[in-house]
Coordinates of N, CA and C in Angstrom, one line a residue:
M9 N 67.4 52.2 80.8 CA 68.0 53.2 81.5 C 69.1 52.1 82.1
R10 N 70.7 52.7 81.9 CA 71.4 51.6 82.7 C 71.9 52.3 83.8
V11 N 72.3 51.6 84.7 CA 72.8 52.0 86.2 C 74.1 51.4 86.5
I12 N 75.0 52.3 86.5 CA 76.5 51.9 86.8 C 77.2 52.3 87.8
S13 N 77.8 51.0 88.5 CA 78.7 51.5 89.9 C 79.6 52.0 89.3
T14 N 80.2 53.2 90.2 CA 81.4 53.4 90.4 C 82.6 52.9 91.3
E15 N 84.0 53.9 91.3 CA 84.9 53.3 92.0 C 84.4 53.1 93.6
I16 N 83.5 54.4 93.9 CA 82.6 54.3 95.2 C 81.5 53.4 95.2
A17 N 81.1 52.2 95.6 CA 80.1 51.5 95.2 C 78.5 52.2 95.4
D18 N 78.5 52.8 96.3 CA 77.2 53.9 96.5 C 77.0 54.7 96.0
L19 N 77.8 55.4 95.0 CA 77.5 56.4 94.2 C 77.3 55.7 92.9
K20 N 76.3 55.9 92.1 CA 76.1 55.3 90.6 C 75.4 56.3 89.8
E21 N 76.4 56.2 88.4 CA 76.1 57.0 87.3 C 75.1 56.6 86.4
I22 N 74.0 56.9 86.2 CA 73.0 56.5 85.5 C 72.4 57.2 84.3
R23 N 72.9 56.1 82.9 CA 72.6 56.5 81.7 C 71.2 56.3 80.9
P24 N 70.3 57.2 81.1 CA 69.1 57.1 80.2 C 69.3 56.5 78.9
V25 N 68.4 55.6 78.4 CA 68.6 55.7 77.0 C 67.5 56.7 76.3
R26 N 68.1 56.9 74.9 CA 67.5 58.0 74.2 C 67.3 57.2 72.8
H27 N 66.0 57.7 73.1 CA 65.1 57.0 71.5 C 64.9 58.5 70.8
G28 N 66.1 58.4 69.7 CA 66.0 59.6 68.9 C 65.2 59.4 67.2
D29 N 64.7 60.3 67.0 CA 64.6 60.6 65.1 C 64.5 62.0 64.8
Q30 N 64.1 62.3 63.3 CA 64.5 63.7 63.1 C 63.4 64.7 64.1
R31 N 62.8 64.4 65.1 CA 62.2 65.6 65.8 C 63.3 65.5 66.9
G32 N 64.0 64.9 67.4 CA 64.8 64.9 68.6 C 65.3 63.5 69.1
F33 N 64.8 63.6 70.4 CA 64.9 62.1 71.1 C 63.5 62.2 72.5
F34 N 63.6 60.9 72.9 CA 62.7 61.0 73.7 C 63.4 60.0 74.9
S35 N 63.4 60.1 76.5 CA 63.9 59.7 77.1 C 63.5 59.6 78.4
E36 N 63.3 58.3 79.1 CA 62.7 58.3 80.7 C 64.3 58.5 81.6
I37 N 64.4 59.8 82.4 CA 65.4 60.1 82.7 C 65.1 59.9 84.8
F38 N 63.7 59.4 85.1 CA 63.5 58.7 86.3 C 62.9 57.6 86.6
R39 N 63.3 56.2 86.5 CA 62.3 55.5 86.9 C 62.4 54.6 88.3
E40 N 61.7 54.9 89.3 CA 61.7 54.5 90.5 C 62.1 52.8 90.9
D41 N 61.4 52.2 90.0 CA 61.4 50.8 90.1 C 62.8 50.5 89.3
V42 N 63.4 51.0 88.3 CA 64.7 50.5 88.1 C 66.0 50.9 89.1
L43 N 65.8 52.1 90.0 CA 66.4 52.6 90.6 C 66.6 52.1 91.8
R44 N 65.7 51.3 92.4 CA 65.5 50.1 93.5 C 66.1 48.8 93.1
Q45 N 65.8 48.3 92.0 CA 66.6 47.1 91.7 C 68.3 47.2 91.7
H46 N 68.5 48.7 91.5 CA 70.3 48.8 91.8 C 70.6 49.4 93.0
G47 N 69.4 49.2 94.2 CA 69.9 50.0 95.5 C 69.6 51.2 95.9
I48 N 69.1 51.8 94.8 CA 68.6 53.7 95.2 C 67.4 53.2 95.6
D49 N 66.9 53.4 97.1 CA 65.9 53.2 97.5 C 65.5 54.2 98.3
V50 N 65.2 55.6 97.7 CA 65.0 56.8 98.2 C 63.5 57.4 97.6
T51 N 63.0 58.5 98.5 CA 61.9 58.9 98.1 C 62.4 60.5 97.9
F52 N 62.4 60.9 96.4 CA 62.4 62.4 96.3 C 61.4 63.0 96.6
V53 N 61.5 64.1 97.6 CA 60.4 65.2 97.9 C 60.7 66.8 97.2
Q54 N 62.0 67.1 96.6 CA 61.9 68.2 96.3 C 63.3 68.3 95.3
E55 N 62.8 69.2 94.0 CA 63.8 69.3 93.0 C 64.2 70.6 93.0
N56 N 65.6 70.8 92.6 CA 66.4 71.8 92.5 C 66.9 72.2 90.9
H57 N 67.0 73.7 90.8 CA 67.4 74.0 89.5 C 68.6 75.2 89.7
S58 N 69.3 75.3 88.9 CA 70.3 76.2 89.4 C 71.0 76.5 88.0
L59 N 71.4 77.8 87.4 CA 71.8 78.0 86.6 C 73.2 79.0 87.0
S60 N 74.4 78.6 86.2 CA 75.6 79.3 86.1 C 75.7 79.8 84.9
V61 N 75.8 81.2 84.8 CA 76.3 81.9 83.5 C 77.4 81.7 83.0
E62 N 78.7 81.5 83.9 CA 80.0 81.8 83.2 C 80.3 79.9 83.4
R63 N 81.3 79.9 82.5 CA 82.4 78.6 82.9 C 82.9 78.4 83.9
G64 N 83.3 78.0 84.6 CA 84.1 77.7 86.1 C 83.7 78.0 87.4
V65 N 82.3 78.2 87.5 CA 81.6 78.2 88.4 C 81.5 76.8 89.2
V66 N 81.8 77.4 90.5 CA 82.0 75.9 91.4 C 81.2 75.9 92.6
R67 N 80.1 75.1 92.7 CA 79.2 75.0 93.6 C 79.3 73.9 94.5
G68 N 79.5 74.0 95.7 CA 80.1 73.1 96.7 C 81.4 73.1 97.4
L69 N 81.6 72.4 97.7 CA 81.3 70.8 98.2 C 80.0 70.8 99.3
H70 N 79.0 70.7 99.3 CA 77.7 70.9 100.6 C 76.9 69.4 100.6
F71 N 76.6 69.8 101.9 CA 75.7 68.7 102.4 C 75.2 68.9 103.5
Q72 N 73.8 68.1 104.0 CA 72.9 68.5 104.7 C 73.2 67.2 105.8
I73 N 73.7 67.7 107.4 CA 73.7 67.0 108.3 C 72.4 66.5 108.9
P74 N 72.6 64.9 109.7 CA 71.3 64.3 109.8 C 70.9 65.3 111.0
P75 N 69.6 65.0 111.3 CA 68.4 64.3 110.8 C 68.1 64.5 109.4
A76 N 68.5 65.9 108.9 CA 68.1 66.3 107.8 C 68.9 66.1 106.3
G77 N 70.0 64.8 106.4 CA 71.0 64.5 105.4 C 70.1 64.2 103.9
Q78 N 71.0 64.6 103.0 CA 70.3 64.7 101.8 C 70.7 63.5 100.6
A79 N 70.4 62.8 100.0 CA 70.7 61.8 98.9 C 70.1 63.0 97.6
K80 N 71.1 62.9 96.3 CA 70.5 63.3 95.3 C 70.6 62.6 94.1
L81 N 70.0 63.3 93.3 CA 69.7 62.7 91.9 C 70.4 64.1 90.7
V82 N 71.5 63.8 90.5 CA 71.9 65.1 89.5 C 71.8 65.2 87.8
R83 N 71.4 65.7 87.8 CA 71.8 65.9 86.1 C 71.4 67.2 85.5
V84 N 72.1 67.2 84.2 CA 72.1 68.6 83.5 C 71.3 69.1 82.0
G85 N 70.7 70.0 82.9 CA 69.7 70.3 81.3 C 70.2 71.1 80.3
A86 N 71.4 71.9 80.4 CA 72.1 72.7 79.4 C 73.5 72.7 80.2
G87 N 74.4 72.9 79.0 CA 75.7 72.9 79.1 C 76.4 71.2 79.6
S88 N 77.3 71.5 80.5 CA 78.3 70.2 81.1 C 78.7 70.8 82.3
I89 N 79.0 69.8 83.1 CA 79.8 69.8 84.6 C 80.6 69.0 85.0
L90 N 81.7 69.0 85.7 CA 82.4 68.1 86.6 C 81.7 67.9 87.8
D91 N 81.1 66.8 88.1 CA 80.2 66.5 89.3 C 81.1 65.8 90.1
V92 N 81.4 66.3 91.4 CA 82.0 65.2 92.3 C 81.4 65.3 93.5
A93 N 81.8 63.9 94.2 CA 80.9 63.5 95.5 C 82.2 62.9 96.4
V94 N 82.0 63.5 97.5 CA 83.3 63.0 98.4 C 82.5 62.1 99.5
D95 N 83.4 61.1 99.9 CA 82.8 60.1 101.2 C 83.0 60.9 102.5
I96 N 82.3 61.3 103.2 CA 82.5 62.1 104.8 C 82.0 61.1 105.5
R97 N 81.8 59.7 105.4 CA 81.2 58.8 106.4 C 82.5 58.5 107.0
A98 N 82.4 58.6 108.7 CA 83.5 58.0 109.1 C 83.8 56.9 109.3
G99 N 84.5 55.9 109.1 CA 84.6 54.6 109.1 C 84.6 54.0 107.9
S100 N 84.2 54.5 106.8 CA 84.1 54.1 105.5 C 85.3 53.8 104.8
P101 N 85.6 52.5 104.1 CA 86.7 52.4 103.5 C 87.0 53.1 102.4
S102 N 86.3 53.9 102.3 CA 86.5 54.9 100.8 C 86.4 56.6 101.7
Y103 N 86.7 56.6 102.9 CA 86.4 57.6 103.3 C 87.3 59.0 102.8
S104 N 87.2 59.9 102.7 CA 87.7 61.0 102.0 C 88.0 60.9 100.3
R105 N 87.5 59.7 99.8 CA 88.2 59.5 98.5 C 86.6 60.2 97.8
H106 N 86.7 60.4 96.5 CA 86.1 60.8 95.6 C 85.6 60.3 94.2
V107 N 84.6 60.6 94.0 CA 84.1 60.4 92.3 C 83.9 61.6 91.6
A108 N 84.8 61.7 90.2 CA 84.1 62.7 89.5 C 83.6 62.5 88.3
V109 N 82.6 62.9 87.9 CA 82.1 62.4 86.5 C 81.6 63.7 85.9
V110 N 81.8 63.6 84.4 CA 81.1 64.5 83.8 C 80.0 64.3 83.1
L111 N 78.9 65.1 83.8 CA 77.3 65.2 83.4 C 77.0 66.2 82.5
S112 N 76.3 65.7 81.3 CA 76.1 66.6 80.5 C 74.7 66.6 79.7
A113 N 74.1 67.8 79.3 CA 73.0 67.7 78.8 C 72.9 66.9 77.6
A114 N 74.0 66.9 76.7 CA 74.2 66.1 75.5 C 73.9 64.5 75.7
E115 N 74.7 64.3 76.9 CA 74.5 62.9 77.2 C 73.3 62.4 78.0
G116 N 73.0 63.4 78.7 CA 72.1 62.9 79.9 C 72.1 62.2 80.9
N117 N 73.5 61.9 81.3 CA 73.9 61.0 82.2 C 73.2 61.8 83.7
Q118 N 73.4 60.9 84.7 CA 73.1 61.3 86.1 C 73.8 60.6 86.9
L119 N 74.1 61.4 88.1 CA 74.9 61.1 89.3 C 74.0 60.8 90.4
F120 N 73.9 59.6 90.9 CA 73.1 59.6 92.4 C 74.5 59.7 93.5
V121 N 74.0 60.5 94.5 CA 74.7 60.7 95.4 C 74.0 60.5 96.7
P122 N 74.3 59.3 97.4 CA 73.6 59.1 98.7 C 73.8 60.2 100.2
E123 N 73.2 60.0 100.9 CA 73.7 60.4 101.9 C 75.1 60.3 102.6
G124 N 75.8 61.3 103.1 CA 76.9 61.0 103.5 C 78.1 61.1 102.8
F125 N 77.9 61.8 101.7 CA 78.5 62.8 100.4 C 78.6 63.9 100.9
A126 N 79.6 64.5 100.7 CA 80.0 66.2 100.2 C 79.8 65.9 98.5
H127 N 78.7 67.2 98.1 CA 78.5 66.9 96.7 C 79.0 68.6 96.4
G128 N 79.6 68.6 95.0 CA 79.9 69.9 94.4 C 80.0 69.8 92.7
F129 N 80.0 70.8 91.9 CA 80.6 70.7 90.4 C 81.3 72.1 90.0
C130 N 81.7 71.7 89.2 CA 82.3 72.9 88.3 C 81.4 73.0 87.0
T131 N 81.1 74.0 86.7 CA 80.6 74.3 85.1 C 82.1 74.1 84.0
L132 N 81.5 73.5 82.9 CA 82.6 73.4 82.0 C 82.4 74.2 80.5
E133 N 81.1 74.9 80.8 CA 80.5 75.7 79.4 C 79.5 76.6 80.3
P134 N 79.8 77.9 79.7 CA 78.7 79.1 80.3 C 77.3 78.6 80.1
N135 N 76.8 79.2 80.7 CA 74.8 79.2 80.8 C 74.8 77.4 81.2
T136 N 75.3 77.1 82.1 CA 75.0 75.7 82.6 C 74.0 75.8 83.6
E137 N 73.0 74.5 83.2 CA 71.6 74.5 84.3 C 71.9 72.8 84.6
V138 N 72.0 73.2 86.1 CA 72.1 71.7 87.1 C 70.4 71.6 87.7
I139 N 70.2 70.3 87.4 CA 68.6 70.1 88.0 C 69.1 68.5 89.1
Y140 N 68.4 68.7 90.3 CA 69.0 67.9 90.9 C 67.4 67.6 91.5
K141 N 66.8 66.3 92.5 CA 66.2 65.9 93.2 C 67.2 65.6 94.8
V142 N 66.0 65.8 95.6 CA 66.5 65.4 96.8 C 65.5 64.5 97.9
N143 N 66.3 64.1 99.0 CA 65.2 63.2 99.6 C 64.7 63.6 100.8
R144 N 65.0 64.9 101.1 CA 64.7 65.7 102.1 C 64.8 67.3 102.0
Y145 N 63.8 68.0 102.3 CA 63.5 69.1 102.3 C 65.2 70.0 102.6
Y146 N 65.4 71.4 102.0 CA 66.3 72.0 102.4 C 66.5 72.6 104.1
S147 N 67.6 72.7 104.5 CA 67.3 73.2 106.0 C 68.4 73.6 106.3
R148 N 67.9 75.1 106.5 CA 69.4 75.7 106.6 C 70.0 75.5 107.6
E149 N 69.7 75.3 109.0 CA 70.5 74.9 110.2 C 71.2 73.7 109.8
H150 N 71.0 72.7 109.2 CA 71.8 71.4 108.7 C 72.5 71.5 107.5
D151 N 72.3 72.7 106.9 CA 73.2 73.0 105.6 C 75.0 73.4 106.1
L152 N 75.9 72.3 105.4 CA 76.9 72.3 105.5 C 77.6 72.4 104.4
G153 N 79.2 72.7 104.7 CA 80.2 72.4 103.5 C 81.5 72.0 103.8
L154 N 82.3 72.0 102.6 CA 83.6 71.6 102.7 C 84.3 72.2 101.8
A155 N 85.8 72.4 101.9 CA 86.2 73.7 101.0 C 86.2 72.5 99.6
W156 N 86.0 73.1 98.6 CA 85.9 72.4 97.6 C 87.8 72.1 96.9
N157 N 88.6 72.8 97.6 CA 90.2 72.8 97.0 C 90.7 72.2 98.4
D158 N 90.3 71.3 99.1 CA 90.8 70.9 100.2 C 91.8 70.1 99.9
P159 N 93.2 70.2 99.5 CA 94.2 69.6 98.9 C 94.3 67.8 99.5
R160 N 93.9 67.8 100.6 CA 93.7 66.2 101.0 C 92.6 65.3 99.9
L161 N 91.7 65.9 99.5 CA 91.2 65.2 98.5 C 91.6 65.3 97.5
G162 N 92.5 65.9 96.7 CA 93.0 65.5 95.5 C 92.2 65.4 94.1
I163 N 91.0 66.8 94.3 CA 90.0 66.7 93.1 C 90.6 67.6 92.3
A164 N 90.8 66.7 90.9 CA 91.2 67.7 89.7 C 90.2 68.3 89.2
W165 N 90.0 69.6 89.8 CA 89.4 70.5 89.2 C 89.7 71.1 87.7
P166 N 88.7 71.4 87.1 CA 88.9 71.9 85.5 C 89.8 73.3 85.8
V167 N 89.4 74.3 86.7 CA 89.7 75.7 87.2 C 90.5 75.4 88.1
S168 N 91.7 76.6 88.4 CA 92.5 76.8 89.1 C 91.7 77.5 90.5
E169 N 92.3 77.9 91.4 CA 91.7 78.9 92.6 C 91.7 80.1 92.0
D170 N 92.4 81.2 91.0 CA 92.3 82.4 90.8 C 90.8 82.4 89.7
E171 N 90.9 81.2 88.8 CA 89.8 81.2 88.0 C 88.2 80.9 88.8
A172 N 88.4 79.8 89.6 CA 87.4 79.7 89.7 C 86.1 80.3 90.2
V173 N 84.7 80.3 90.2 CA 83.7 81.6 90.3 C 83.0 81.2 91.7
L174 N 83.3 81.6 92.7 CA 82.7 80.7 93.8 C 81.8 81.9 94.8
S175 N 80.5 81.6 95.4 CA 80.5 82.3 96.6 C 80.8 82.6 97.6
D176 N 80.6 83.6 98.2 CA 81.5 83.8 99.6 C 81.2 82.7 100.6
K177 N 80.5 82.1 100.9 CA 79.8 80.9 101.5 C 81.1 79.6 101.2
D178 N 81.1 79.5 100.2 CA 81.7 78.5 99.3 C 83.0 78.8 99.4
R179 N 84.0 80.1 99.7 CA 85.0 80.5 100.1 C 85.5 80.1 101.1
R180 N 84.7 80.2 102.0 CA 85.4 80.0 103.6 C 84.7 78.6 104.6
Q181 N 84.4 77.6 103.6 CA 84.3 75.9 104.0 C 85.6 75.5 104.3
P182 N 85.2 74.8 105.6 CA 86.3 74.5 106.4 C 86.7 73.1 105.6
V183 N 88.4 72.6 105.8 CA 88.7 71.7 105.2 C 88.3 69.9 105.8
L184 N 88.5 69.2 105.5 CA 87.8 67.9 106.0 C 88.3 67.6 107.3
A185 N 89.7 67.4 107.4 CA 90.0 67.5 108.8 C 89.6 68.2 109.7
E186 N 89.0 69.5 109.5 CA 88.2 70.0 110.5 C 86.8 70.1 110.7
L187 N 86.2 69.0 110.0 CA 84.7 68.9 110.2 C 84.6 67.3 111.1
P188 N 83.6 67.7 112.0 CA 83.6 66.9 112.8 C 82.8 65.4 112.3
A189 N 82.6 64.6 113.0 CA 82.2 63.2 112.1 C 80.6 63.1 112.2
H190 N 80.0 63.9 111.0 CA 78.4 64.4 111.1 C 77.8 62.6 110.7
F191 N 78.5 61.8 109.7 CA 77.8 60.5 109.2 C 78.9 59.4 109.9
R192 N 78.4 58.4 109.7 CA 78.8 56.9 110.3 C 78.6 56.2 109.1
Y193 N 79.7 55.2 108.8 CA 79.1 54.4 108.0 C 79.0 53.3 109.0
A194 N 77.5 52.7 107.8 CA 76.8 51.4 108.2 C 77.5 50.0 107.4

């Protein structure tokens, strides 16, 4: 398992090694000890699974505020996504910057998203399944979001605003300039 730093050091891409033969492959997709060696010291308590039937489904940008802030370990079980994490930690040198990584079932790569980041993705293929672990349970009262298409963020989504398939909730999220400082950079 390789752990690779991204342009924002706290975000890590994880590339499990696949051992293949005529039957298919075997891969360790989670090893707590390896992640800890690379500064990912969280205990995951819940795992979520979503299916997006159409290409161009955008989910996010979502986050939970303290005391229920969530770190996520995201992977794709079928299909592929453009996975995006935006730094929303006030005072961070990378505040408002984002990292975008293509995650796919074919590659088996993952993205670790720590607390203090808004997270979202866009499906690149139909029938895409996303599976992710979180370190805190879902809390409706702490669940917030950020506008996926906030021009200040400069995210190069693979769909236009007209093509994106969104929930009503995600269509109404505020831009970053309207969000209070829920997270502080430490």
